PDB file of C-alpha atoms in Angstrom:
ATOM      1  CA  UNK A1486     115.826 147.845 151.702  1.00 41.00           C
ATOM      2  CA  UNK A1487     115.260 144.081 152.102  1.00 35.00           C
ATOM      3  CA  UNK A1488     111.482 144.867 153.279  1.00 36.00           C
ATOM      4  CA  UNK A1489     110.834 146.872 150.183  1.00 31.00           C
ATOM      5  CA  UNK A1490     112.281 144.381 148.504  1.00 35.00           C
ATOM      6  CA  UNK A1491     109.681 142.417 149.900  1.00 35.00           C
ATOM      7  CA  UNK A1492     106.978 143.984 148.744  1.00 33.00           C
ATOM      8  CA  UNK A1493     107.942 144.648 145.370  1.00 32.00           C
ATOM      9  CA  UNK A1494     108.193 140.245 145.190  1.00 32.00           C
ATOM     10  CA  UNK A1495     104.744 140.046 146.813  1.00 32.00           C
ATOM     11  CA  UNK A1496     103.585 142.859 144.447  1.00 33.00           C
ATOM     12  CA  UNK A1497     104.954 140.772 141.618  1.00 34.00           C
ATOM     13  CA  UNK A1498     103.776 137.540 142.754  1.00 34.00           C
ATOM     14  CA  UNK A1499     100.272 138.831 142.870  1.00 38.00           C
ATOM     15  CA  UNK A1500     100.297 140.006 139.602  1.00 38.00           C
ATOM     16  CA  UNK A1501     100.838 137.331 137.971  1.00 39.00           C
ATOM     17  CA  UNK A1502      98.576 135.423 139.953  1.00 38.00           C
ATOM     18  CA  UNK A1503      95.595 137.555 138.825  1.00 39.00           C
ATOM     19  CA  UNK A1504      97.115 137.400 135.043  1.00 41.00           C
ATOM     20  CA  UNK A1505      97.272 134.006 135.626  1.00 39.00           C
ATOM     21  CA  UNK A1506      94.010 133.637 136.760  1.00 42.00           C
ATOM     22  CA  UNK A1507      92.790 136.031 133.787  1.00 44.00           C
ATOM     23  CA  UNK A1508      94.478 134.060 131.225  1.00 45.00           C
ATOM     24  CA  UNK A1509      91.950 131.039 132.981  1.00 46.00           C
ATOM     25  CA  UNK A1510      88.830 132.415 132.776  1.00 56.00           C
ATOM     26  CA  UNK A1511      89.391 134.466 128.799  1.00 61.00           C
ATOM     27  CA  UNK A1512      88.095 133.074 125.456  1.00 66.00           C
ATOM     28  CA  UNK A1513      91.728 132.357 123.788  1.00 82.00           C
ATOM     29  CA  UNK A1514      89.377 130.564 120.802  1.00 84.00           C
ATOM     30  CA  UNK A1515      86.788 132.686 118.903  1.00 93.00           C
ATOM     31  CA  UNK A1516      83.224 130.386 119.113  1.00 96.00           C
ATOM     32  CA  UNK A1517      80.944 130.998 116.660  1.00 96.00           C
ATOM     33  CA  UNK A1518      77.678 129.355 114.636  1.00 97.00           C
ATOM     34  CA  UNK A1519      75.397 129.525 111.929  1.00 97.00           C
ATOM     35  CA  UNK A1520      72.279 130.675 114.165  1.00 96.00           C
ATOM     36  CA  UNK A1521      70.060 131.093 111.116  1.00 92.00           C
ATOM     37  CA  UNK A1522      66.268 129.811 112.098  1.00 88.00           C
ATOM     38  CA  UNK A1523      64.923 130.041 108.573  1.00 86.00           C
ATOM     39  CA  UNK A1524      65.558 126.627 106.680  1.00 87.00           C
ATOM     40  CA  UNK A1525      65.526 128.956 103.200  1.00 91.00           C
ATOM     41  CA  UNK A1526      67.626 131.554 104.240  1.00 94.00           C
ATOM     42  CA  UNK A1527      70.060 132.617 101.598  1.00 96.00           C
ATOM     43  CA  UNK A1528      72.624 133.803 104.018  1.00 96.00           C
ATOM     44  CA  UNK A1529      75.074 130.899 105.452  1.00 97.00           C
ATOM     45  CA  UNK A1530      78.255 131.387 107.547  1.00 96.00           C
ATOM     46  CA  UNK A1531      80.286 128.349 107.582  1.00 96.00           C
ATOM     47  CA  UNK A1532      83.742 129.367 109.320  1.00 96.00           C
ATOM     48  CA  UNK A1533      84.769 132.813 111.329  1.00 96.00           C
ATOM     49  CA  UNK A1534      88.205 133.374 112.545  1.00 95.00           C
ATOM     50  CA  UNK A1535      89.471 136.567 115.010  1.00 95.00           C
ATOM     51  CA  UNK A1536      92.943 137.235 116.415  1.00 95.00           C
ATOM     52  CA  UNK A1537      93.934 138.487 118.313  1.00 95.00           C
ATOM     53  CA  UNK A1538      92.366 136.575 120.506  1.00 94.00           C
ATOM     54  CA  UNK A1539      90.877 137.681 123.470  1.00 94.00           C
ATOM     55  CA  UNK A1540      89.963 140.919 121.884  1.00 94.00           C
ATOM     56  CA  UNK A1541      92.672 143.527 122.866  1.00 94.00           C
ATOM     57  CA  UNK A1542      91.244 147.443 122.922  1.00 92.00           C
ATOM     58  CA  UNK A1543      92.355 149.666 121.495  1.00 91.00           C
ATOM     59  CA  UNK A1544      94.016 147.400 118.845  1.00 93.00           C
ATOM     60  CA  UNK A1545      93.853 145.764 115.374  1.00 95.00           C
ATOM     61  CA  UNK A1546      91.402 143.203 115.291  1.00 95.00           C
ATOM     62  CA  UNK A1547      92.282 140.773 112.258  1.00 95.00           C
ATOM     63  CA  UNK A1548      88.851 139.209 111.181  1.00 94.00           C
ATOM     64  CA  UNK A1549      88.283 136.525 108.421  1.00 94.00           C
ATOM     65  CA  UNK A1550      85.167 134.485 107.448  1.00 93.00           C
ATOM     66  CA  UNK A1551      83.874 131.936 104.629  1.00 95.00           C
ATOM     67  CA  UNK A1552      80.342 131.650 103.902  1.00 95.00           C
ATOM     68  CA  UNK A1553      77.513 131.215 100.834  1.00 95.00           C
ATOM     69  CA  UNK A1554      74.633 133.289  99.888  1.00 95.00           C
ATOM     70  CA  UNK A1555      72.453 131.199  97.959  1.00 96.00           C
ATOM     71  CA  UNK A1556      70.250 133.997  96.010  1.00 95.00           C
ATOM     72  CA  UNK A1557      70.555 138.225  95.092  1.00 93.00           C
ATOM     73  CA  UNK A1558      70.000 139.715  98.306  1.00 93.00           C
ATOM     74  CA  UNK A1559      66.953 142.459  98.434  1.00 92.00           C
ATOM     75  CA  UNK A1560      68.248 145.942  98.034  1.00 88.00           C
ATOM     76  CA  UNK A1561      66.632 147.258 101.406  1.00 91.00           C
ATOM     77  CA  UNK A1562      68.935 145.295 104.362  1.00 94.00           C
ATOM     78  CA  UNK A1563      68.646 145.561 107.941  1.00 95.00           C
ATOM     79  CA  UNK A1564      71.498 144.652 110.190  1.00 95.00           C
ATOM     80  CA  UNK A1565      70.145 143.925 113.853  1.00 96.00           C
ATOM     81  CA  UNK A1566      73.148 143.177 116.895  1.00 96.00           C
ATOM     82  CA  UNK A1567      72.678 141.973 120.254  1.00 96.00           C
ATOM     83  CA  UNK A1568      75.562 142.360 122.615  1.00 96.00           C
ATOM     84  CA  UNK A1569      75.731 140.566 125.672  1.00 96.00           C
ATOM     85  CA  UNK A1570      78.618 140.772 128.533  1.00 95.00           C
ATOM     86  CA  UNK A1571      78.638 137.658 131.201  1.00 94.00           C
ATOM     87  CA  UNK A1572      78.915 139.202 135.041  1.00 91.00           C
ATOM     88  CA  UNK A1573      79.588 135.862 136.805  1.00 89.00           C
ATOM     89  CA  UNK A1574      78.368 133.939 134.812  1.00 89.00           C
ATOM     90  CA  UNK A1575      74.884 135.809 134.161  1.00 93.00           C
ATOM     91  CA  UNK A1576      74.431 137.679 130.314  1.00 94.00           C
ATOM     92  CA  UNK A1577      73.069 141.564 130.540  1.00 95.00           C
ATOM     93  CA  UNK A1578      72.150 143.203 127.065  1.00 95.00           C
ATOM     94  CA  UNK A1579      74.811 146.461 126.358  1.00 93.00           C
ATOM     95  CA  UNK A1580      72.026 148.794 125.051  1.00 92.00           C
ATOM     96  CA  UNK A1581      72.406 151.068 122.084  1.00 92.00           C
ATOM     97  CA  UNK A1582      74.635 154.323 122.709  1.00 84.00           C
ATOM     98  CA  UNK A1583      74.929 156.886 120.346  1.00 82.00           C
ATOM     99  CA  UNK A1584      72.555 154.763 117.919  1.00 80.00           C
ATOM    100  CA  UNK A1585      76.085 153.014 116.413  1.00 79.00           C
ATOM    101  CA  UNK A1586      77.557 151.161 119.569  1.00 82.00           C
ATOM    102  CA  UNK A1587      76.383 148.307 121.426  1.00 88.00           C
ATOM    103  CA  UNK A1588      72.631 146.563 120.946  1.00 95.00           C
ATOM    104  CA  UNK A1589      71.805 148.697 117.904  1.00 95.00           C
ATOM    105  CA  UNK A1590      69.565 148.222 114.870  1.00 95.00           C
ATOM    106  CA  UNK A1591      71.065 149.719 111.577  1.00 94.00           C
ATOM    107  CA  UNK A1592      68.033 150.353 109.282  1.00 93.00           C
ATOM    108  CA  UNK A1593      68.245 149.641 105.642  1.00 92.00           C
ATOM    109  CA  UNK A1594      72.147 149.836 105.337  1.00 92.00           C
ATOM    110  CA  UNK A1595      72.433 149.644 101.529  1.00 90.00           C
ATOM    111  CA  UNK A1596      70.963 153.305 101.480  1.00 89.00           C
ATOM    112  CA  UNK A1597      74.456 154.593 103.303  1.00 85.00           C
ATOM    113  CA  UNK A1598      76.456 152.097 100.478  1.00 88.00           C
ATOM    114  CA  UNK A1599      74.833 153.908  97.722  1.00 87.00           C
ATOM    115  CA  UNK A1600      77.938 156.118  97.311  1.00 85.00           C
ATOM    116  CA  UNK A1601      80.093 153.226  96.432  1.00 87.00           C
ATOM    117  CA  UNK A1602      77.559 152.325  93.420  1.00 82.00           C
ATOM    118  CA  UNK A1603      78.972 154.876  91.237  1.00 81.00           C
ATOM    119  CA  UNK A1604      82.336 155.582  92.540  1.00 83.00           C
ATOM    120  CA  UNK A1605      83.629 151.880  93.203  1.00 83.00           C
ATOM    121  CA  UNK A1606      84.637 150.563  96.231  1.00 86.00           C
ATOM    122  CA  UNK A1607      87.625 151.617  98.173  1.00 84.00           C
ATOM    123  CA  UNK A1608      91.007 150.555  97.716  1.00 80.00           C
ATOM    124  CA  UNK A1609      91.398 148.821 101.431  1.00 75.00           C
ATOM    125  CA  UNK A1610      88.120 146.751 100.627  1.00 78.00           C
ATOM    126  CA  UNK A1611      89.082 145.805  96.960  1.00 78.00           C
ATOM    127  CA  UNK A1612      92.345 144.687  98.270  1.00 78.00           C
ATOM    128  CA  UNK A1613      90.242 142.058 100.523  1.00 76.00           C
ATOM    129  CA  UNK A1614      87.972 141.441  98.129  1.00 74.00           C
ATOM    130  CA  UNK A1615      84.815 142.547 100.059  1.00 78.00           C
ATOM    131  CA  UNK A1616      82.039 144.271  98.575  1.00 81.00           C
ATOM    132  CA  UNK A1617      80.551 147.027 100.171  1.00 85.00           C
ATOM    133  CA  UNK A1618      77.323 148.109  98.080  1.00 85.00           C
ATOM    134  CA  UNK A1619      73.995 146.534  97.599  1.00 87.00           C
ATOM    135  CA  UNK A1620      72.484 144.565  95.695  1.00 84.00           C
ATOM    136  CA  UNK A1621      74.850 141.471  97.374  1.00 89.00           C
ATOM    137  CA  UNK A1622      75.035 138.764  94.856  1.00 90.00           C
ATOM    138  CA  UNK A1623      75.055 135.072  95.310  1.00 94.00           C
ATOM    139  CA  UNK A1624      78.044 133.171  95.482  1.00 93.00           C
ATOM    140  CA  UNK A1625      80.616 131.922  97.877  1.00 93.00           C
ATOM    141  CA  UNK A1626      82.699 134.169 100.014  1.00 90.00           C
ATOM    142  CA  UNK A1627      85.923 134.382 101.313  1.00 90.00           C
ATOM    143  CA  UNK A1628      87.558 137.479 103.444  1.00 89.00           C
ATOM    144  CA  UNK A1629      90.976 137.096 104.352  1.00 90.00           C
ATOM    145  CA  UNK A1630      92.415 138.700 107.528  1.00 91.00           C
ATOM    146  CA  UNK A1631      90.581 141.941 107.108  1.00 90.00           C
ATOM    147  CA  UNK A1632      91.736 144.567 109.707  1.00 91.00           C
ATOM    148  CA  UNK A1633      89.239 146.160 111.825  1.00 90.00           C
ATOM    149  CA  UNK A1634      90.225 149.368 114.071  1.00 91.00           C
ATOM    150  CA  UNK A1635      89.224 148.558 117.857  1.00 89.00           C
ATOM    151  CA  UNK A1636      88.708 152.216 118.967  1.00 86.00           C
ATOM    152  CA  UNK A1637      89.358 153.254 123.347  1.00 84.00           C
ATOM    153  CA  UNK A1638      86.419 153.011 125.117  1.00 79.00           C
ATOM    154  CA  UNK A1639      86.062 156.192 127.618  1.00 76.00           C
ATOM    155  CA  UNK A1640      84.668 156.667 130.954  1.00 71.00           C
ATOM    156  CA  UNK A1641      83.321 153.967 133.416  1.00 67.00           C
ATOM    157  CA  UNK A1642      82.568 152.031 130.486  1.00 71.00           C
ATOM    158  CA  UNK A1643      86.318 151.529 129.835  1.00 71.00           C
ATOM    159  CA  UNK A1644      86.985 150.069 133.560  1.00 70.00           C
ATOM    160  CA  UNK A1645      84.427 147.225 132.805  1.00 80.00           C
ATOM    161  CA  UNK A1646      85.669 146.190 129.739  1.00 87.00           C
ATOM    162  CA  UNK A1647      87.281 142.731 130.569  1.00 91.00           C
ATOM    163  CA  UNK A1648      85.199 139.698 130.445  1.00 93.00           C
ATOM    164  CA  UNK A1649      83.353 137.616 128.296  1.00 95.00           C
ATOM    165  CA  UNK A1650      80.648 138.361 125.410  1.00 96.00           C
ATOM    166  CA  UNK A1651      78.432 136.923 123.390  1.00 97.00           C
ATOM    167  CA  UNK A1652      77.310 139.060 120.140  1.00 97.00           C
ATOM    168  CA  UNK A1653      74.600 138.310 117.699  1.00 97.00           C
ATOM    169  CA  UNK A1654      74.357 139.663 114.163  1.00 97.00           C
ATOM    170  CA  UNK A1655      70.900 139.145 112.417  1.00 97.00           C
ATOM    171  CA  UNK A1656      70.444 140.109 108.802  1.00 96.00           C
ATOM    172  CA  UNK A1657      66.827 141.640 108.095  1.00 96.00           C
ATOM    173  CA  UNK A1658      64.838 142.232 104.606  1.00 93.00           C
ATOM    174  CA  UNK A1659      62.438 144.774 104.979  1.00 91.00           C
ATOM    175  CA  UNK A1660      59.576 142.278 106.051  1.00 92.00           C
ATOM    176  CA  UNK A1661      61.820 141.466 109.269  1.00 92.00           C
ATOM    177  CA  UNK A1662      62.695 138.146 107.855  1.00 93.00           C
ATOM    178  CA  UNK A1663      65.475 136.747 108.573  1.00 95.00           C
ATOM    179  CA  UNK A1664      67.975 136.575 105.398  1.00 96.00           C
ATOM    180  CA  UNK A1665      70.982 135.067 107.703  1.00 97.00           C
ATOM    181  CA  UNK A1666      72.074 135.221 111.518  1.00 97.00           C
ATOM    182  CA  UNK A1667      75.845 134.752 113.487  1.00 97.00           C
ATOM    183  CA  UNK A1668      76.724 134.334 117.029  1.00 98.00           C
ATOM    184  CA  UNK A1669      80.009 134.926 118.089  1.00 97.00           C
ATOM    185  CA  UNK A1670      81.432 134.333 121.807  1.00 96.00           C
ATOM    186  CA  UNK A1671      85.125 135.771 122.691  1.00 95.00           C
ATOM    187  CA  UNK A1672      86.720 137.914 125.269  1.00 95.00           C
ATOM    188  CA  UNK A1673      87.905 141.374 125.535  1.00 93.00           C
ATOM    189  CA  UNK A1674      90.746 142.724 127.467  1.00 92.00           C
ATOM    190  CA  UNK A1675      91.713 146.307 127.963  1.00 89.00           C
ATOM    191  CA  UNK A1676      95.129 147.271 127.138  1.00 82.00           C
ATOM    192  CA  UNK A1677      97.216 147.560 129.905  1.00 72.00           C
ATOM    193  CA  UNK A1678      99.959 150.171 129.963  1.00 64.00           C
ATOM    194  CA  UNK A1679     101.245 149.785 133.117  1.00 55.00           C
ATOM    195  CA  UNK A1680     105.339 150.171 134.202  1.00 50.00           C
ATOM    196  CA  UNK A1681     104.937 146.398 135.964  1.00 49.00           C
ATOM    197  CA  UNK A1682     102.532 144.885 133.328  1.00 47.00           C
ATOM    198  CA  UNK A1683     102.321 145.339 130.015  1.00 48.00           C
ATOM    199  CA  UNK A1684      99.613 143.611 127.276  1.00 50.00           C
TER     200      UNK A1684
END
């Protein structure tokens, strides 16, 4: 009895070492900037806020962000996002799967928010005062703790989802010219369900 005992303490103890350690190397503050190149671009982020923070999946990712566009936004918008996860230290690109997660290009997305023209927004996104068809007019804007669904990740994918990443979003006109740009850097951190630990 005493040597199981034993073990279970060493178990313990070694658990919360590597949580420990964990808790060391995670993001616990969302960074981000305003990595817009073009000195007229009408598209400026000026704060970004995320909790929680790391990034737990699945979970409820609470997102809110302040920012100015200075002029009507074109009615054909790209969206371009890099994704990058840190292996010791050294960033590798997460490609495009499925054409909708990771390194993906979404071609002129005011085409898929042409239903919203006629019908109106929905209810969730009026609530947070977001709006969600083109053309985007210019103005300030403020979103407020908007809830975003952080779906499981499957397969070997899943088992490498704790670390740090660093995730651009560029926003295209048609030309390819840059209208606006953000970089965020945080941490993600797979939800742990296990009898000894639980996140």
């Amino acid at each position: 009895m005493m040597y199981v005992r034993g073990i279970v303490l060493v178990v313990f103890l070694c658990g919360c070492a590597v949580v420990s350690a964990r808790r060391k190397r995670e993001r616990t503050i969302l960074r981000f900037a305003d990595c817009g190149k073009e000195n007229n671009r009408p598209i400026h982020f000026y704060d970004v806020k995320a909790s929680p923070m790391p990034v737990i999946i699945p979970g409820t990712l609470y997102v809110s962000f302040t920012g100015n566009v200075t002029e009507d936004l074109p009615r054909r918008v790209s969206v371009e996002l890099s994704i990058m996860k840190y292996f010791f230290g050294i960033p590798f690109m997460i490609p495009c799967f499925d054409n909708h997660i990771g390194s993906c290009t979404y071609d002129n997305i005011c085409h898929r928010l042409e239903k919203y023209e006629q019908s109106g927004c929905p209810k969730t996104l009026r609530a947070y005062n977001v709006q969600c068809h083109c053309p985007f007019q210019a103005g300030d804007f403020t979103v407020s703790r908007v809830p975003v669904n952080v779906p499981k990740i499957h397969g070997f994918a899943g088992a490498l989802i704790n670390g740090d990443y660093e995730l651009v979003l560029s926003i295209l006109d048609e030309n390819r010219s840059q209208l606006g740009c953000l970089e965020l850097k945080f941490s993600m951190k797979k939800r742990h369900r296990g009898w000894l630990f639980k996140i």
